[in-house]
Short mmCIF file of C-alpha atoms in Angstrom, two decimals:
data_model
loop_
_atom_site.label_atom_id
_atom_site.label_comp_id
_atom_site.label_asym_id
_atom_site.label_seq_id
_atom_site.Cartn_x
_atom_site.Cartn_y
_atom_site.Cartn_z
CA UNK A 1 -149.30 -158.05 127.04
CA UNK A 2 -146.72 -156.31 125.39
CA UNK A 3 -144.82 -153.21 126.42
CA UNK A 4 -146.39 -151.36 123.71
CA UNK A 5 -149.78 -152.34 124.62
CA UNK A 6 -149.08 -151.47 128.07
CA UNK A 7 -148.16 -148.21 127.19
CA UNK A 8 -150.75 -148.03 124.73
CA UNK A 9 -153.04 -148.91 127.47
CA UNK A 10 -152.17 -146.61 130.21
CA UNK A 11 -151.50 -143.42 127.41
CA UNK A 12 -155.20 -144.27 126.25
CA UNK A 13 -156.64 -143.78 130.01
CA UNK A 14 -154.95 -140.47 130.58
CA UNK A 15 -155.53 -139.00 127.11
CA UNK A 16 -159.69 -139.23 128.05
CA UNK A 17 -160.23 -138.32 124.77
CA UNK A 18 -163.74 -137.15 124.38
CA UNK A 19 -164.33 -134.85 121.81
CA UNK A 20 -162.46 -134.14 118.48
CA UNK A 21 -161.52 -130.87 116.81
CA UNK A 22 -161.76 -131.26 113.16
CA UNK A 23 -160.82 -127.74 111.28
CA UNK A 24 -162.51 -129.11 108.32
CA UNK A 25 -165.47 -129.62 109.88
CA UNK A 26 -168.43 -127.45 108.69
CA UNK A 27 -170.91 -127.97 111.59
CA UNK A 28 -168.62 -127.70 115.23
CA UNK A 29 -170.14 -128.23 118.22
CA UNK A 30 -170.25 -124.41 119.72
CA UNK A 31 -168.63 -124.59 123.47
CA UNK A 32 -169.68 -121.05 125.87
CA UNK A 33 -165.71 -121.48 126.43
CA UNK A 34 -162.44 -122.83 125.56
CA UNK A 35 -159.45 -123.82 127.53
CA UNK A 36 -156.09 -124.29 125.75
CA UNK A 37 -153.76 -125.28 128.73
CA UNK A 38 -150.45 -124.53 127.26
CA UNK A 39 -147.77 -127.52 126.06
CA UNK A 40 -144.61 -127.81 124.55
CA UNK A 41 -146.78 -130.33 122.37
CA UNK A 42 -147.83 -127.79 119.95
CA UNK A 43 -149.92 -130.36 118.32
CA UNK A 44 -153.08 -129.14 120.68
CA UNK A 45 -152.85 -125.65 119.77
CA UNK A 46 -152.55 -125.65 116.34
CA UNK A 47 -155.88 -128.27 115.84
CA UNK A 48 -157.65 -125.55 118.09
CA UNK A 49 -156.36 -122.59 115.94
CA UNK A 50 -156.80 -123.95 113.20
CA UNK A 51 -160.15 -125.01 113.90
CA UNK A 52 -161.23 -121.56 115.40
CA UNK A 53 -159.33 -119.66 112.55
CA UNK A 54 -162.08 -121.60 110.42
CA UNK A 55 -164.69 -120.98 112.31
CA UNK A 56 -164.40 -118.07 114.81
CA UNK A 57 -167.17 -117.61 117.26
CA UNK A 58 -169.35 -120.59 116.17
CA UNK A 59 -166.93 -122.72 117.93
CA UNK A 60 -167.03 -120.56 120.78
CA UNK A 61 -167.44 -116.95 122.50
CA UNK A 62 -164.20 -117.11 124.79
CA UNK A 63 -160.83 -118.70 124.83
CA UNK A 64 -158.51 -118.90 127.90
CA UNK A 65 -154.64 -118.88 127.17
CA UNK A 66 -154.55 -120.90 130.64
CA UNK A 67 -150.32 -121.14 131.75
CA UNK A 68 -147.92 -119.00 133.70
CA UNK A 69 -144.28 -120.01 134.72
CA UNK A 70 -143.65 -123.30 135.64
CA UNK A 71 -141.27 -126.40 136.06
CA UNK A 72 -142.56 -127.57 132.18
CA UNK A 73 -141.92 -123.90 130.74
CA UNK A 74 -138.45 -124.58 129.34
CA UNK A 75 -139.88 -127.02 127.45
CA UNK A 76 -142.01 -124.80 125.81
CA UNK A 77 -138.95 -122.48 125.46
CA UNK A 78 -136.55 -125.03 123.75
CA UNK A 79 -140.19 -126.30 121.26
CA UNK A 80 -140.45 -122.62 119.82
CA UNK A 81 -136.47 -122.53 119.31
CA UNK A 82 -136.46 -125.85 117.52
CA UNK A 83 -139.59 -125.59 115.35
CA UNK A 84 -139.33 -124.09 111.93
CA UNK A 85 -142.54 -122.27 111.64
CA UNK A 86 -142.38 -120.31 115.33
CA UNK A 87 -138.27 -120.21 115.26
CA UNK A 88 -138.30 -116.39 114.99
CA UNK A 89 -140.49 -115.61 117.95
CA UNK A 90 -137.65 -117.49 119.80
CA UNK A 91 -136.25 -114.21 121.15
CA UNK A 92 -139.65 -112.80 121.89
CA UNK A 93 -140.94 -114.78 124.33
CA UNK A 94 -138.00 -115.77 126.75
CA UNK A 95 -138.78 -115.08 129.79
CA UNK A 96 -142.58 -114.77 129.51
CA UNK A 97 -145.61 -116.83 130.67
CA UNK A 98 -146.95 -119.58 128.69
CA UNK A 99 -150.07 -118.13 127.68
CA UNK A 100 -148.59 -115.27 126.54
CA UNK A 101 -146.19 -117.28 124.51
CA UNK A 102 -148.98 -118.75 123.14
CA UNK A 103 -150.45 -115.96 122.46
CA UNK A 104 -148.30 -114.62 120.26
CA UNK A 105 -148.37 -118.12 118.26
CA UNK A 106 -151.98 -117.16 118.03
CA UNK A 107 -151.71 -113.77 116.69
CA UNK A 108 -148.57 -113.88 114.15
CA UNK A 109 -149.09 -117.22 112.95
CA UNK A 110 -153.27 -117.68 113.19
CA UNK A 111 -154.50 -114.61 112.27
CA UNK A 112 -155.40 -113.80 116.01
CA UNK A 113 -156.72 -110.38 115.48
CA UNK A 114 -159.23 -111.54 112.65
CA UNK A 115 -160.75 -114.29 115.16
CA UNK A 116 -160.87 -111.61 117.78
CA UNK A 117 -163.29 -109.75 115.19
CA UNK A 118 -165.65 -112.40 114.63
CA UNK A 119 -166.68 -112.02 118.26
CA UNK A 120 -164.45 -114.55 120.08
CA UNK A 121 -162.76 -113.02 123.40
CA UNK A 122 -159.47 -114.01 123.83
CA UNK A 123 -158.71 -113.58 127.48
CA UNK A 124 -154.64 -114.90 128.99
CA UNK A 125 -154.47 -116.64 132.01
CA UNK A 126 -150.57 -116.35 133.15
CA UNK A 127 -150.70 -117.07 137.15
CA UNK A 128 -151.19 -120.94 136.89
CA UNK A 129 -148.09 -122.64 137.58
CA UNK A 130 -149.45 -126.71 137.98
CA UNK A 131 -153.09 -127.90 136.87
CA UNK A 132 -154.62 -127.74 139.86
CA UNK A 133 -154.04 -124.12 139.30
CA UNK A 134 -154.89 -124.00 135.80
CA UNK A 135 -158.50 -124.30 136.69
CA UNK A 136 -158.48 -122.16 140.00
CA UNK A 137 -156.97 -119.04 138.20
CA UNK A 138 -158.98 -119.50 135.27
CA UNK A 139 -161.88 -119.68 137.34
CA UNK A 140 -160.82 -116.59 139.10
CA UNK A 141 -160.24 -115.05 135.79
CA UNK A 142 -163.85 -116.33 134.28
CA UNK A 143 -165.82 -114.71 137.44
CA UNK A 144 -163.80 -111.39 137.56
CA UNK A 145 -165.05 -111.09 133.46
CA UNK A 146 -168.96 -112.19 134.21
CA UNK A 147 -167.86 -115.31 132.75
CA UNK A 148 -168.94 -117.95 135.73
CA UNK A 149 -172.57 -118.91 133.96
CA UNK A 150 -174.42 -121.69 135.38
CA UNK A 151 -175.33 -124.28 132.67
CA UNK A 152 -172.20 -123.41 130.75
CA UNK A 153 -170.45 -126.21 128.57
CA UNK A 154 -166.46 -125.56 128.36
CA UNK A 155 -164.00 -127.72 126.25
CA UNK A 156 -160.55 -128.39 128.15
CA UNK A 157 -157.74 -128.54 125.46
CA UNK A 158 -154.29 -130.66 127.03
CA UNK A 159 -151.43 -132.37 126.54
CA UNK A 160 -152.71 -136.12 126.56
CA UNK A 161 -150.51 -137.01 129.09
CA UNK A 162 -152.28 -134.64 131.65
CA UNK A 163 -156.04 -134.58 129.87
CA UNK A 164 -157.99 -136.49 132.26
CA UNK A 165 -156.16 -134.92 135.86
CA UNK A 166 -156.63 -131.22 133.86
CA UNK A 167 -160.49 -132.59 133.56
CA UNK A 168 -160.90 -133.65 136.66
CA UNK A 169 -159.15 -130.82 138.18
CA UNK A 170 -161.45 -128.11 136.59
CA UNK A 171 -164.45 -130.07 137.73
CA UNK A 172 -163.62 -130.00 141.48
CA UNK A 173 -162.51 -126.38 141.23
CA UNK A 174 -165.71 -125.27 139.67
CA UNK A 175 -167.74 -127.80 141.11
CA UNK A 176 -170.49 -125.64 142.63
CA UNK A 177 -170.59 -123.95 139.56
CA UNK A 178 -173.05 -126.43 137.46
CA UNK A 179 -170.79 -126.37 134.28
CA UNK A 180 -170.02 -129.00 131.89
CA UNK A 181 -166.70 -130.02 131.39
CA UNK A 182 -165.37 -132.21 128.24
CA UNK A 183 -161.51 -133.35 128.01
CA UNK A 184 -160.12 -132.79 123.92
CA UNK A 185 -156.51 -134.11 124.04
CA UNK A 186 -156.79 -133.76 120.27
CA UNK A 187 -155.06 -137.10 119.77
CA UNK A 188 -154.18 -139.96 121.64
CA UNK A 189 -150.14 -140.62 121.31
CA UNK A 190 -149.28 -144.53 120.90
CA UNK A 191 -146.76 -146.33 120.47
CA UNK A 192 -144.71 -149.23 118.35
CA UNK A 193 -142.27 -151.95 119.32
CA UNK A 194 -139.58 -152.42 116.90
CA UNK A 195 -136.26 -154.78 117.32
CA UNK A 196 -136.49 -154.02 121.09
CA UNK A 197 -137.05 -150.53 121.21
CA UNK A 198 -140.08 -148.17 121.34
CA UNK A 199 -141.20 -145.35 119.28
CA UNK A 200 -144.13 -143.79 118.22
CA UNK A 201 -146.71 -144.59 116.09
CA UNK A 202 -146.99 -141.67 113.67
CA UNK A 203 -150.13 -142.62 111.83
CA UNK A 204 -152.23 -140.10 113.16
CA UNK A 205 -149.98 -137.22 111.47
CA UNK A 206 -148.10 -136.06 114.34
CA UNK A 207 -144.64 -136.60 113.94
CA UNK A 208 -142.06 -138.14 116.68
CA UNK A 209 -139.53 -135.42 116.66
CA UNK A 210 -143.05 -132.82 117.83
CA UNK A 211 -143.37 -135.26 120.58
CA UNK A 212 -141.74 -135.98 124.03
CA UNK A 213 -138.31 -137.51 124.30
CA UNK A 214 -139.79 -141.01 124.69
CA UNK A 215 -137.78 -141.81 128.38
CA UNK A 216 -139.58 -138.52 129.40
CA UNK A 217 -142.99 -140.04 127.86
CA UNK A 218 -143.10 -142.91 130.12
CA UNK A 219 -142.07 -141.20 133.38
CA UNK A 220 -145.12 -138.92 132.68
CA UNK A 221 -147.32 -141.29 132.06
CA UNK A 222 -146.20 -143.30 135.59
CA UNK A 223 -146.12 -140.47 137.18
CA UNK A 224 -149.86 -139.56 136.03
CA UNK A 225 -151.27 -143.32 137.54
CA UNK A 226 -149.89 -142.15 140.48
CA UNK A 227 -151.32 -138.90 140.81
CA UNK A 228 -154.84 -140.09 139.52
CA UNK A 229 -154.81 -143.47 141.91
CA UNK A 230 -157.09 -142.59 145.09
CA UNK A 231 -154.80 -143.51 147.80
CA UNK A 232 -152.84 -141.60 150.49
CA UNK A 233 -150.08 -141.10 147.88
CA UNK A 234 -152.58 -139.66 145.24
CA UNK A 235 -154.15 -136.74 144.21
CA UNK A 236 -157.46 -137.87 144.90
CA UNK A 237 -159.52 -137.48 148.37
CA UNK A 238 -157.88 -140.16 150.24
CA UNK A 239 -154.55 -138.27 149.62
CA UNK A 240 -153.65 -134.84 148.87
CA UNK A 241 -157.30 -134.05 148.15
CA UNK A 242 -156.48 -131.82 144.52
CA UNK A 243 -158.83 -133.99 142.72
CA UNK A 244 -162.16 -136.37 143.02
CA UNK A 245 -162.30 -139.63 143.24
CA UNK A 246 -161.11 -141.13 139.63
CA UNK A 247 -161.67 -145.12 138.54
CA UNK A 248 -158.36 -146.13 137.53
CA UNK A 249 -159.32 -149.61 136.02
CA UNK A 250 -157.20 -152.86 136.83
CA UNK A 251 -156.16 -153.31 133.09
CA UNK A 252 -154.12 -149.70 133.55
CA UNK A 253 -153.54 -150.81 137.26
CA UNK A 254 -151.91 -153.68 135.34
CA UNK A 255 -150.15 -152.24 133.13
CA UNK A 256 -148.92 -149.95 135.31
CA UNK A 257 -146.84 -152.00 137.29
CA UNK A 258 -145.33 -153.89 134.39
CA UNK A 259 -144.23 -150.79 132.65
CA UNK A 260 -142.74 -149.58 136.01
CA UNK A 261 -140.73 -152.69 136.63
CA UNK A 262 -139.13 -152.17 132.85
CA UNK A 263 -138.05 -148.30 133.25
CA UNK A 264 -136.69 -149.00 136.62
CA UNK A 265 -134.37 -151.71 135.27
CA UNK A 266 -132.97 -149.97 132.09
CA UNK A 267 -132.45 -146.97 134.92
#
């Protein structure tokens, strides 16, 4: 195997990608509610706005802004400063949450208050500061609305390199709830090996400067195998006990351990 591959492997495993978000579509799949966990990888958000700019309250009846203040939020920060089209909100949203950074993405540059009009509730979720948290408070915030249906089907919009654990993580905070949950990284990042060096592959329109620093990329993604691995230095209930149990298959095992041995000796 390659480094690439390896990479490729283990960013394919955490991405989970399960559904896609098409705005062209003319026929979405209608969800009772949407999560948009908030990223400096603004990639997620604008597929979902874009999508439910298009088509409002067919795509669903209630979004949830889900971020507050965290270790990741100058990330977010330095991503509206740098990009051309949300530049000017720069001084705006210093200092605030990420959801309601988000949300004021949402409403000057997706025509927020027009999707709030076709019937879709926008509610912010700004306590969260990690992803187990993400789904407690916006569980907390779903019940305290009349929100927390049985039977409901709810779409979980993420960063790739955190889709699966944010998946996984809503379904043991809401699991005696008897909702659905589907993972929508809305793309899986990969990447290419070129005289020596790695970058990404940029075929599926999202460009490398929107995307991590690639040394930053890699420690997420190790990081993230060690999280999701069900052992006593894991998330999962033979460790910390944030998460169920999760299959992490030999081939990303594998992979794993190769990729570790490389960023540990170009440290």
């Amino acid at each position: 195997m390659t480094l690439a591959e390896d990479v490729n492997t283990i960013s394919t495993f955490l991405s989970h990608d399960q559904i896609q978000l098409d705005p062209a579509s003319s026929t979405p799949q209608h969800y009772d509610c949407i999560v948009l966990c908030v990223s400096a990888i603004f990639h997620c958000a604008e597929t979902f706005f874009s999508t439910l700019q298009k088509h409002g309250s067919a795509l669903t009846s209630t979004v949830v802004l889900c971020g507050g203040i965290g270790h990741s939020t100058p990330h977010l920060y330095t991503a509206v400063a740098r990009n051309a089209r949300y530049a000017d909100l720069s001084e705006q949203i210093n200092g605030l949450p990420e959801a309601q950074v988000m949300e004021k993405i949402f409403d000057h540059r997706f025509d927020g208050s027009r999707v709030r009009e076709s019937g879709v509730r926008v509610l912010i979720e700004d306590q969260s500061t990690n992803c187990g948290a993400n789904a407690t408070e916006t569980r907390k915030l779903l019940q305290k609305h009349g929100l927390l249906v049985s039977g409901s089907n709810v779409l979980i919009i993420q960063d790739p390199t955190m889709s699966l654990r944010t998946k996984v993580s809503f379904e043991k905070a809401f699991e005696l709830d008897n909702m659905a949950f589907e993972a929508c990284p809305t793309f899986v990042p990969s990447v290419i090996e070129k005289d020596g060096r790695l970058s990404f592959d940029e075929s599926q329109g999202v460009k490398e400067d929107d995307l991590w620093d690639m040394d930053r990329f890699l420690g997420l993604i190790l990081g993230e195998v060690v999280r999701l691995r069900d052992d006593e230095n894991g998330y999962g209930p033979r460790g910390k006990g944030f998460i169920g149990h999760v299959d992490v298959t030999e081939a990303v095992l594998d992979a794993y351990k190769r990729l570790e041995k490389v960023v540990q000796a170009n440290r």
